[in-house]
Coordinates of C-alpha atoms in Angstrom, one line a residue:
M802 CA 18.0 13.8 -11.2
S803 CA 16.3 17.1 -10.0
V804 CA 13.2 16.6 -7.9
D805 CA 10.5 19.1 -6.9
Q806 CA 7.7 19.0 -4.3
L807 CA 4.3 20.3 -5.3
S808 CA 1.9 21.0 -2.5
V809 CA -1.4 22.8 -1.6
S810 CA -3.6 23.0 1.5
L811 CA -7.0 21.5 1.1
S812 CA -9.8 19.8 3.1
K813 CA -9.1 16.2 4.1
E814 CA -11.6 14.9 1.5
Q815 CA -10.1 17.0 -1.3
A816 CA -6.6 16.0 -0.4
Y817 CA -7.4 12.3 -0.6
A818 CA -9.4 12.7 -3.7
L819 CA -6.5 14.4 -5.4
V820 CA -4.1 11.7 -4.3
D821 CA -6.4 9.0 -5.8
A822 CA -6.6 11.0 -9.1
V823 CA -2.8 11.5 -9.3
A824 CA -2.2 7.8 -8.6
E825 CA -4.1 7.0 -11.8
R826 CA -1.8 9.3 -13.8
D827 CA 1.7 7.7 -13.5
E828 CA 3.3 10.3 -15.6
L829 CA 2.4 13.2 -13.3
A830 CA 4.3 12.4 -10.1
L831 CA 6.8 10.0 -8.5
T832 CA 4.7 10.0 -5.2
A833 CA 1.5 11.6 -3.9
S834 CA 0.3 11.8 -0.4
A835 CA -2.0 13.6 2.0
H836 CA -1.4 14.4 5.6
E837 CA -2.6 16.7 8.4
N838 CA -0.5 19.6 9.6
E839 CA -0.6 19.1 13.3
E840 CA 0.2 22.7 14.1
T841 CA -2.5 24.3 11.9
G842 CA -5.0 21.4 11.6
E843 CA -5.0 21.9 7.8
W844 CA -4.7 19.0 5.4
V845 CA -1.9 19.1 2.8
F846 CA -1.7 17.4 -0.6
E847 CA 1.9 16.7 -1.6
A848 CA 3.4 15.3 -4.8
T849 CA 7.0 14.6 -5.6
C850 CA 7.8 15.1 -9.3
D851 CA 10.7 15.2 -11.7
S852 CA 11.8 18.8 -12.1
P853 CA 10.0 20.8 -13.4
P854 CA 6.6 19.5 -12.6
D855 CA 3.7 19.9 -15.1
V856 CA 1.8 22.4 -13.0
E857 CA -0.8 23.1 -15.6
A858 CA -1.6 19.4 -15.7
F859 CA -2.0 19.4 -12.0
N860 CA -4.2 22.5 -12.3
A861 CA -6.4 20.8 -14.9
L862 CA -6.7 17.6 -12.7
A863 CA -7.6 19.8 -9.7
R864 CA -10.4 21.5 -11.7
E865 CA -11.7 18.1 -12.9
V866 CA -11.6 16.4 -9.5
L867 CA -12.3 19.3 -7.1
G868 CA -14.4 21.5 -9.3
G869 CA -12.3 24.6 -8.9
E870 CA -8.9 26.4 -9.0
V871 CA -6.2 25.7 -6.4
S872 CA -2.8 27.4 -5.9
F873 CA 0.0 24.9 -5.9
T874 CA 3.4 25.7 -4.3
V875 CA 6.5 24.2 -5.9
E876 CA 9.8 23.8 -4.0
A877 CA 13.0 22.1 -5.1
I878 CA 14.1 19.1 -3.1
D879 CA 17.8 18.7 -2.2
P880 CA 19.0 15.7 -4.3
E881 CA 21.7 14.9 -1.7
I882 CA 19.1 14.1 1.0
N883 CA 17.2 10.8 1.1
W884 CA 14.0 12.3 2.3
V885 CA 12.3 8.9 2.7
A886 CA 15.0 7.7 5.0
K887 CA 15.1 11.0 6.9
S888 CA 11.4 11.0 7.5
L889 CA 11.6 7.6 9.1
E890 CA 14.5 8.3 11.5
G891 CA 12.2 9.1 14.4
L892 CA 9.5 6.6 13.8
A893 CA 9.0 4.0 16.5
P894 CA 8.5 0.3 15.7
V895 CA 5.0 -0.9 14.8
I896 CA 3.1 -3.8 16.5
A897 CA 0.2 -5.2 14.5
G898 CA -1.2 -8.6 14.0
G899 CA 1.5 -10.2 16.2
F900 CA 4.2 -8.7 13.9
Y901 CA 6.9 -6.2 15.1
V902 CA 7.9 -4.0 12.2
Y903 CA 11.0 -1.9 12.7
G904 CA 13.9 -0.2 10.8
S905 CA 17.6 -0.5 11.3
H906 CA 17.5 2.8 13.3
S907 CA 15.5 1.1 16.0
T908 CA 17.6 0.1 19.0
E909 CA 14.8 -1.6 21.0
D910 CA 14.7 -5.4 21.6
V911 CA 12.0 -7.3 19.8
P912 CA 9.3 -8.2 22.4
E913 CA 8.9 -11.9 23.1
G914 CA 6.2 -13.6 21.2
L915 CA 6.1 -11.2 18.2
T916 CA 7.3 -11.9 14.6
P917 CA 10.0 -9.4 13.7
M918 CA 10.2 -7.8 10.3
R919 CA 12.9 -5.2 9.4
I920 CA 11.6 -2.9 6.7
E921 CA 14.1 -0.2 5.6
A922 CA 13.4 3.2 4.2
A923 CA 13.2 3.0 0.4
Q924 CA 11.7 4.5 -2.6
A925 CA 8.6 2.4 -2.3
F926 CA 5.3 2.4 -0.3
G927 CA 4.9 0.4 2.9
T928 CA 7.0 0.9 6.0
G929 CA 4.3 -0.6 8.3
H930 CA 3.3 2.7 9.9
H931 CA 0.2 3.5 7.8
E932 CA -3.2 2.3 8.9
T933 CA -3.7 0.4 5.7
T934 CA -0.6 -1.7 6.4
T935 CA -1.4 -2.3 10.1
G936 CA -4.9 -3.2 9.0
C937 CA -3.6 -5.8 6.6
L938 CA -1.2 -7.3 9.1
E939 CA -4.1 -7.7 11.6
A940 CA -6.3 -9.2 8.8
I941 CA -3.5 -11.6 7.9
E942 CA -3.4 -12.8 11.5
M943 CA -7.1 -13.3 11.5
V944 CA -7.1 -15.3 8.3
L945 CA -4.2 -17.5 9.3
R946 CA -5.9 -18.4 12.6
K947 CA -8.5 -20.3 10.6
R948 CA -6.6 -21.8 7.7
T949 CA -3.1 -22.1 6.2
P950 CA -3.0 -21.0 2.6
S951 CA -0.7 -22.6 0.1
R952 CA -1.0 -20.3 -3.0
M953 CA -0.7 -16.7 -2.2
I954 CA -0.2 -13.4 -4.1
D955 CA 0.5 -9.9 -2.9
V956 CA -0.7 -7.4 -5.5
G957 CA 1.0 -4.0 -5.4
T958 CA 3.6 -5.2 -2.9
G959 CA 5.4 -1.9 -2.3
T960 CA 8.3 -2.7 0.1
G961 CA 7.1 -6.4 0.3
V962 CA 6.0 -6.0 3.9
L963 CA 2.8 -8.1 3.5
A964 CA 4.5 -10.8 1.4
I965 CA 7.2 -11.0 4.0
A966 CA 4.6 -11.2 6.8
L967 CA 3.0 -14.2 5.0
A968 CA 6.4 -15.9 4.4
K969 CA 7.3 -15.5 8.1
R970 CA 4.1 -17.3 9.1
V971 CA 3.5 -19.8 6.3
D972 CA 6.0 -22.3 4.8
A973 CA 5.0 -21.7 1.2
K974 CA 5.8 -19.6 -1.9
I975 CA 4.3 -16.1 -2.3
L976 CA 4.1 -14.2 -5.5
A977 CA 4.7 -10.4 -5.0
T978 CA 3.9 -8.1 -7.9
D979 CA 4.1 -4.3 -8.5
I980 CA 3.8 -1.9 -11.3
D981 CA 6.9 -0.1 -10.1
P982 CA 10.4 -1.7 -10.8
I983 CA 11.8 0.1 -7.7
A984 CA 9.2 -1.7 -5.5
V985 CA 10.2 -5.0 -7.0
T986 CA 13.8 -4.4 -6.2
T987 CA 13.0 -3.2 -2.7
T988 CA 10.9 -6.3 -2.0
I989 CA 13.7 -8.6 -3.1
E990 CA 16.1 -6.8 -0.8
N991 CA 13.8 -6.7 2.2
A992 CA 12.8 -10.4 1.7
R993 CA 16.5 -11.4 1.7
D994 CA 17.2 -9.2 4.8
N995 CA 14.4 -11.0 6.6
G996 CA 15.5 -14.4 5.7
V997 CA 12.6 -15.3 3.4
G998 CA 14.1 -14.5 0.0
A999 CA 13.7 -18.1 -1.2
Q1000 CA 9.9 -18.0 -0.5
I1001 CA 9.0 -14.8 -2.3
D1002 CA 9.0 -14.6 -6.1
T1003 CA 8.7 -11.1 -7.5
I1004 CA 7.5 -9.8 -10.9
E1005 CA 6.8 -6.4 -12.4
A1006 CA 3.2 -6.4 -13.6
T1007 CA 0.4 -4.0 -14.3
G1008 CA -2.8 -5.4 -13.0
L1009 CA -3.4 -9.2 -13.1
D1010 CA -3.1 -9.9 -16.8
H1011 CA 0.4 -11.4 -16.6
A1012 CA 1.4 -14.9 -17.7
E1013 CA 3.1 -15.7 -14.3
I1014 CA 0.1 -14.5 -12.3
Q1015 CA -2.3 -16.5 -14.5
A1016 CA -0.1 -19.6 -14.4
R1017 CA -0.1 -19.8 -10.6
A1018 CA -3.8 -19.2 -10.2
P1019 CA -6.1 -20.0 -8.6
Y1020 CA -5.0 -18.5 -5.3
D1021 CA -6.4 -19.3 -1.8
L1022 CA -5.2 -16.0 -0.4
V1023 CA -4.9 -12.7 -2.3
V1024 CA -3.6 -9.6 -0.6
A1025 CA -3.8 -6.1 -2.2
N1026 CA -3.0 -2.9 -0.4
I1027 CA -3.3 -0.3 -3.2
L1028 CA -6.1 2.2 -3.8
A1029 CA -9.9 2.0 -4.0
G1030 CA -10.1 2.9 -7.7
P1031 CA -7.7 0.2 -8.9
L1032 CA -9.2 -2.3 -6.5
T1033 CA -12.6 -1.7 -7.9
E1034 CA -11.4 -2.1 -11.5
L1035 CA -9.6 -5.3 -10.6
A1036 CA -12.6 -6.9 -8.9
P1037 CA -13.7 -9.2 -11.9
E1038 CA -10.1 -10.4 -12.4
M1039 CA -9.7 -10.9 -8.6
G1040 CA -12.7 -13.1 -8.8
E1041 CA -11.2 -15.1 -11.6
I1042 CA -7.8 -15.8 -9.9
T1043 CA -9.2 -16.6 -6.4
Q1044 CA -10.3 -20.2 -5.8
S1045 CA -13.6 -21.1 -4.3
S1046 CA -13.6 -20.4 -0.5
G1047 CA -10.3 -18.5 -1.0
K1048 CA -9.8 -15.2 0.9
A1049 CA -8.9 -11.7 -0.3
I1050 CA -7.5 -9.0 2.0
L1051 CA -7.9 -5.5 0.5
S1052 CA -6.8 -2.1 1.8
G1053 CA -5.8 1.3 0.7
I1054 CA -9.5 2.2 1.0
L1055 CA -10.9 5.3 2.7
N1056 CA -13.9 4.5 5.0
T1057 CA -16.1 6.6 2.6
Q1058 CA -15.0 4.4 -0.3
A1059 CA -15.6 1.0 1.4
D1060 CA -19.2 0.5 0.3
G1061 CA -18.3 0.9 -3.4
V1062 CA -15.4 -1.6 -3.2
I1063 CA -17.5 -4.1 -1.3
A1064 CA -20.3 -3.9 -3.9
A1065 CA -17.8 -4.5 -6.7
Y1066 CA -16.4 -7.6 -5.0
Q1067 CA -19.8 -8.9 -4.2
A1068 CA -20.6 -8.7 -7.9
A1069 CA -17.4 -10.6 -8.6
G1070 CA -18.4 -13.5 -6.4
F1071 CA -17.1 -12.5 -2.9
T1072 CA -18.8 -12.3 0.5
L1073 CA -17.7 -9.8 3.1
V1074 CA -16.2 -11.5 6.1
E1075 CA -14.6 -8.7 8.1
H1076 CA -14.6 -4.9 7.8
L1077 CA -11.7 -3.4 9.8
K1078 CA -11.5 0.4 10.3
R1079 CA -8.4 2.2 11.4
K1080 CA -8.9 5.9 11.7
D1081 CA -10.0 7.0 8.1
W1082 CA -9.0 3.8 6.5
T1083 CA -10.7 0.4 5.8
T1084 CA -9.3 -3.1 5.4
L1085 CA -11.6 -5.8 4.1
I1086 CA -11.5 -9.5 4.4
L1087 CA -13.6 -11.2 1.7
Q1088 CA -14.3 -14.9 0.8
K1089 CA -14.9 -16.2 -2.7
R1090 CA -18.2 -17.9 -2.9

């Protein structure tokens, strides 16, 4: 399969806005991300697409979201190189919420007192290095200090890192869901490699309207590290599947988007418990009234 990378320099706010917009258009890109060029200080939007990318569709989306024209650059990606794995080779292990997240390339010993999780490079989101993931791991530790949930769901599981974290700390089943079949497969592999495969059940699902999700409800802990837009849309259904006094941990939210997400969940019957901020990103802990 030929793959191209489409990119453009923007402001930070524009780059994130375009990432959110592309995430709602599954047919446009395989992945979309925003990052700062440390040498220039510019922010860059990048999308990985099947070759050739639909540049005109990206142009139309940019006009709609950003209100003007941008000039995308398209470069071919060498299909022989696993760019996800390559990008992780130099990344150090992550410590968050009492968890130690590392890849097989790490040669360091696991520090005493931390819960280890080996998460390999894969074609799915969630290696533990992003502020949304570290925020969720810290939130999980905060929630587990006060109660031990028995019915848990990880919505948009990615690599399964949050479901695995829960399984490492709680002797109970966790349902892990994702819209992407690659993410489901990756979660199964990572759960097995971390010795918690028997605790994590995986399904491919769009949203929460799935027979298995509904059959297991209500949940006393819901975890969802996705994006602000989908989280807001899912708020009423989240309220329906979360039991009274149950907790929800939500992330994938820019600090500037937090108030809108909080309002949507308050309308769905939740009360804000904690608002964690890590750089530009927010993680919320909410409780169902």
